[in-house]
Coordinates of C-alpha atoms in Angstrom, one line a residue:
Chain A
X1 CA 35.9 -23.7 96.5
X2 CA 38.9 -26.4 96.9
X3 CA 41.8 -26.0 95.7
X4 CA 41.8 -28.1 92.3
X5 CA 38.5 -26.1 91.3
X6 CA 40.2 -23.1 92.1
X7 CA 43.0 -23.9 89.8
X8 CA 40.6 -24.9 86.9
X9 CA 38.6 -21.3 87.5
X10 CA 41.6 -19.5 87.3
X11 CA 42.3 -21.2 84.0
X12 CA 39.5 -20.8 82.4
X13 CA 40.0 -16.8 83.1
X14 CA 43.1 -17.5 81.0
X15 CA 41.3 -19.9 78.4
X16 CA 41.6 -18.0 75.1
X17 CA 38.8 -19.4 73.5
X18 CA 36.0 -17.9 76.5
X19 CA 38.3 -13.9 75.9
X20 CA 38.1 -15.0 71.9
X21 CA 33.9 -15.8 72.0
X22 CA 33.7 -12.7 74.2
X23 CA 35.2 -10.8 71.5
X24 CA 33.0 -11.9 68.7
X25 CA 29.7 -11.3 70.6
X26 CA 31.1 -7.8 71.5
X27 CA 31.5 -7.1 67.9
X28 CA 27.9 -8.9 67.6
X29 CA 26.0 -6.2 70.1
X30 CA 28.0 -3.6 68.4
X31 CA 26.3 -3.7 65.4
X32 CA 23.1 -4.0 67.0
X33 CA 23.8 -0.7 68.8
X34 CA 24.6 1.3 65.9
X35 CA 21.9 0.4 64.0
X36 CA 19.4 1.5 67.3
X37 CA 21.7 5.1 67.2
X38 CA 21.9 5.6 63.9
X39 CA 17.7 4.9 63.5
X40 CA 17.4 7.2 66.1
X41 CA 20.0 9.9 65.1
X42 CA 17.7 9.3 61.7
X43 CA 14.0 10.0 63.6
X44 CA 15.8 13.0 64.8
X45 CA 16.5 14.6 61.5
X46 CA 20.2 14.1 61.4
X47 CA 22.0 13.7 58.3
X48 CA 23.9 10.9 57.2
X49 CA 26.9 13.1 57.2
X50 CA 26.8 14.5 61.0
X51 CA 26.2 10.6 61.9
X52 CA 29.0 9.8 59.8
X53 CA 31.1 12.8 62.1
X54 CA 30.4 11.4 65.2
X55 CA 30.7 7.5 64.5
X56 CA 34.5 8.5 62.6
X57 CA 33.4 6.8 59.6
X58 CA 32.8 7.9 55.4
X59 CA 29.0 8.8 54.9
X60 CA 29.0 6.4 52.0
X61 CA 29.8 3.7 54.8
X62 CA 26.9 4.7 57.1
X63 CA 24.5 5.1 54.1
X64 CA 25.5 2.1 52.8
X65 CA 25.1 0.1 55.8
X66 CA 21.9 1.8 57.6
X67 CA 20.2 3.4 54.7
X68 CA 17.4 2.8 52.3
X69 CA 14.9 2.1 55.3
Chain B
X1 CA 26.6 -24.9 45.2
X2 CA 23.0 -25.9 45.6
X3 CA 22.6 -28.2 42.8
X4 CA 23.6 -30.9 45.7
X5 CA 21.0 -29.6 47.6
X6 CA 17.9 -31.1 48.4
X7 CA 14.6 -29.6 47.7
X8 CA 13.5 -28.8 51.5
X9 CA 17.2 -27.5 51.8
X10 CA 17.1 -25.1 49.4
X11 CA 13.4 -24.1 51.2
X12 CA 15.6 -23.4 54.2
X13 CA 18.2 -21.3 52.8
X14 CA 15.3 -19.0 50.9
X15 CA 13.5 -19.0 54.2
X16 CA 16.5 -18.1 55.7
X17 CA 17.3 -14.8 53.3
X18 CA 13.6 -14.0 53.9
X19 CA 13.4 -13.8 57.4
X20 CA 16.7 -11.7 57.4
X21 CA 15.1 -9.5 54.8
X22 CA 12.3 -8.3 57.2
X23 CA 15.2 -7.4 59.8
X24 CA 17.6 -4.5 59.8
X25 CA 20.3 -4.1 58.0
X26 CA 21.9 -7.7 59.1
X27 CA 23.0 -9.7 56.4
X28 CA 21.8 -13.6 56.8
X29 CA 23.4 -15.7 59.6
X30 CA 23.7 -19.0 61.0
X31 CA 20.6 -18.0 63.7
X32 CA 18.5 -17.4 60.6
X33 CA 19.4 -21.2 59.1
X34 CA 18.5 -22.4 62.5
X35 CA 14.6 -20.5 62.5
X36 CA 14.1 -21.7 59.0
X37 CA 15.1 -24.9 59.8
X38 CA 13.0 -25.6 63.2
X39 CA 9.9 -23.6 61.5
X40 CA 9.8 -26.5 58.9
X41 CA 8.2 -28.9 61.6
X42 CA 8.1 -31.6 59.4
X43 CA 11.4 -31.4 58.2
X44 CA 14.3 -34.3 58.4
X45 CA 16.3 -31.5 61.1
X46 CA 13.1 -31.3 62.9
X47 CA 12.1 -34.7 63.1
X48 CA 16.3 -35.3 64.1
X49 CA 15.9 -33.1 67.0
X50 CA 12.7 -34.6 68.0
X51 CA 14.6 -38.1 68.3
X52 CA 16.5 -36.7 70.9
X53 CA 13.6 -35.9 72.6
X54 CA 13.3 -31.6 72.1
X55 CA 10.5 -30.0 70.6
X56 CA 11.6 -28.0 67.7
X57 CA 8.8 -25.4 69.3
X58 CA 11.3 -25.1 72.3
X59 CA 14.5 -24.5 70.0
X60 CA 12.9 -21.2 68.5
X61 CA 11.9 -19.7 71.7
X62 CA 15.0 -20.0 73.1
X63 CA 16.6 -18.6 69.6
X64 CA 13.8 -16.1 69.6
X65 CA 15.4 -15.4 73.6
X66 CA 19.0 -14.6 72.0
X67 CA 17.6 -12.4 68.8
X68 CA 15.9 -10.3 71.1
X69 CA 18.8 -9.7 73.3
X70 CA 20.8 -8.4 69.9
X71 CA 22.0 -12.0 68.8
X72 CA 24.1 -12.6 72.5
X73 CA 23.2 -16.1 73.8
X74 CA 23.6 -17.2 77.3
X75 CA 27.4 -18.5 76.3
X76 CA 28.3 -15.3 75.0
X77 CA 26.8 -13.6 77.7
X78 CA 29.1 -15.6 80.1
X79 CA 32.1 -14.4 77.8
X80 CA 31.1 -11.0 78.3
X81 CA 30.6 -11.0 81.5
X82 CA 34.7 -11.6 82.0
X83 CA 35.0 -8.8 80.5
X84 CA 32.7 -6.6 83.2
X85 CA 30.0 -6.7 80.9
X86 CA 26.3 -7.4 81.8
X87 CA 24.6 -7.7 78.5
X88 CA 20.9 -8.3 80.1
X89 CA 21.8 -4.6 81.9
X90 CA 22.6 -2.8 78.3
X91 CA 19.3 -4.7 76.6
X92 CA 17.3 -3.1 79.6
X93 CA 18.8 0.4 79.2
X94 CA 18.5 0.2 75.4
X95 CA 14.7 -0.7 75.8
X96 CA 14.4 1.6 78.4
X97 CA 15.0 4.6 75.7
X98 CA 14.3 3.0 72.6
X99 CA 11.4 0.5 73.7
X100 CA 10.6 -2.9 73.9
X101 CA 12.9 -5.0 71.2
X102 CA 14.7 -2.4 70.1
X103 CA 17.7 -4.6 69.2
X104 CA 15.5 -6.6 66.9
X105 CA 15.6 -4.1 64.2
X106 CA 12.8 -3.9 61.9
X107 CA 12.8 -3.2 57.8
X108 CA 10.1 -0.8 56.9
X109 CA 10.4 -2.1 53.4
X110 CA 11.2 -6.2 52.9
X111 CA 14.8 -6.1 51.6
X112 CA 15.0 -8.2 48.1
X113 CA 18.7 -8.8 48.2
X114 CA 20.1 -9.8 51.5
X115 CA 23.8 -10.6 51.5
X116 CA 25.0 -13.9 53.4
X117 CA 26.9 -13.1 56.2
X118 CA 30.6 -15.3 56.9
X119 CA 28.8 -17.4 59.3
X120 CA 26.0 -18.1 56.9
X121 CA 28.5 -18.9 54.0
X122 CA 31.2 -21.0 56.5
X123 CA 27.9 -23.3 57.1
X124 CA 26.8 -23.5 53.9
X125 CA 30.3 -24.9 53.0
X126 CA 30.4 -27.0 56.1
X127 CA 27.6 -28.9 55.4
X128 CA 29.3 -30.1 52.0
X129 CA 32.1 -31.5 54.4
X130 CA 29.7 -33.0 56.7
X131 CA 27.6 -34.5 53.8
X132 CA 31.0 -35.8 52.4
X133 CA 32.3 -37.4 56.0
X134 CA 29.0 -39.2 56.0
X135 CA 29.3 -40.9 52.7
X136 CA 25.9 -38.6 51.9
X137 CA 25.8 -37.5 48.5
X138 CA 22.6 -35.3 48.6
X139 CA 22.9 -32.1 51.2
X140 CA 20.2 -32.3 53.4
X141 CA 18.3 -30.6 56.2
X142 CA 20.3 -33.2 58.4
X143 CA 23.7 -32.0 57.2
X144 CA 22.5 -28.1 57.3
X145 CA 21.5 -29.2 61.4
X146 CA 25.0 -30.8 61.7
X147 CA 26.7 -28.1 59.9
X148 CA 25.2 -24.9 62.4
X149 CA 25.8 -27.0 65.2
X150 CA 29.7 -27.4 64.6
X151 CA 30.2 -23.8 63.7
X152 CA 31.1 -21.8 67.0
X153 CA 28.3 -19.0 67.0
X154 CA 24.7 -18.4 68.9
X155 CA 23.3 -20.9 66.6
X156 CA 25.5 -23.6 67.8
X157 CA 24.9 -22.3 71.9
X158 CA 21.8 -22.7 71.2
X159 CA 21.4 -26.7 70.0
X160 CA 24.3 -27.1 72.6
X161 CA 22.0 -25.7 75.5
X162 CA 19.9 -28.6 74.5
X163 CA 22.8 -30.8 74.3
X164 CA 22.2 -31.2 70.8
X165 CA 25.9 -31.3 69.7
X166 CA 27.4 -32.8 66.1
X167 CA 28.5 -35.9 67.6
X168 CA 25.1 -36.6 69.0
X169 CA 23.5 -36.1 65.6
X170 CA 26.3 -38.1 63.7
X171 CA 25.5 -40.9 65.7
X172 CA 21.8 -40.7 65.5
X173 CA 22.4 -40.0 61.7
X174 CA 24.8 -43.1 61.4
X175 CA 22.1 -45.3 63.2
X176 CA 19.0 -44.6 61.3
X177 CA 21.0 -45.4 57.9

């Protein structure tokens, strides 16, 4: 790697707009995660309110999200 | 806001809600807008990208690529990857216990109502702008192609990883007027 293309890898490690897009498709798979967990929590006869417990969140706001399915 | 809309627009944003409706509990986005509008193979987005000489065919396999790896495209995945995550390694591990496209979540029942998500909604709105910067008066499939591939997201990585990008399609827009 010369030097120049160095310098322009290093700053795209900075560029806030690559940490930014990261961000968003973090938040992305996130949601795709929970909804695999909570199905599964779901199949395995758990109640809204102990997924609710262990994702630290209302059990209106999981049922409202992941239910009627 | 679709009375400006054109017939085969409107097709695409029903199309759109339908398709997100036989998925989990996502509400529509952008990456549904782009299936609906490469599925209409005769459409005026279709036959835009087919000027530039890509197979609409090829578009939805390679969206069909990001949906099953939870909506990540090969962009984001590069994004991720500064941050020590390898998204193909947590797609294989999820699969692994959960099975084969787990991440594309199904509905048991068809939802009816299916909320638009903020990416959905921003280019809805954006195509108005984009109708309006071309002196179009009539939102078309053209302006909904434009709009998704000016709005940051997977949908936009994906026309972009066929160098579809808006200037590209302004021009070729501008020309055959």
């Amino acid at each position: 790697m010369t030097e120049a293309t160095e310098l322009a890898a290093q700053a795209g490690d900075r560029d806030p707009r690559v940490g930014l897009r990261g961000v968003a498709a973090l938040r992305r798979l996130l949601e795709q995660l929970e909804a695999v967990q909570v199905r599964s929590a779901r199949v395995h006869g758990w109640s809204w309110q102990e997924i609710a417990d262990e994702l630290s969140i209302s059990r209106q706001a999981v049922h409202k999200k992941h239910g009627r399915r | 806001m679709f009375e400006r809309f054109t017939k085969p627009a409107r097709a695409v944003v029903t199309t759109a809600a339908e398709d997100a409706g036989k998925q989990g509990s996502t509400p529509v986005d952008a990456m549904n807008l782009l299936v609906a509008l490469m599925r209409r193979g005769d459409g005026a987005a279709a036959e835009l990208i087919g000027m530039q000489g890509i197979g609409p065919a090829d578009v939805l396999d390679r969206a069909e690529h990001v949906r099953r790896r939870g909506g990540i495209s090969d962009a984001d995945a590069r994004a991720l990857e500064r941050f020590g995550i390898d998204v193909d390694q947590v797609v294989n591990r999820v699969e692994q216990e959960h099975g084969a496209g787990a991440l594309v979540s199904t509905q048991r029942r068809t939802r009816k109502h299916v909320p638009f998500g903020v990416d959905a909604k921003r280019t809805l709105e954006r195509c108005l702008n984009e109708a309006g910067a071309l002196g179009d008066r009539v939102i078309g499939e053209e302006h909904l192609l434009l709009a998704l591939a000016g709005l940051p997201g997977p949908a936009a990585d994906v026309l972009d990883s066929f160098g579809v990008e808006p200037h590209v399609l302004r021009t070729a827009l501008r020309r055959a007027s």
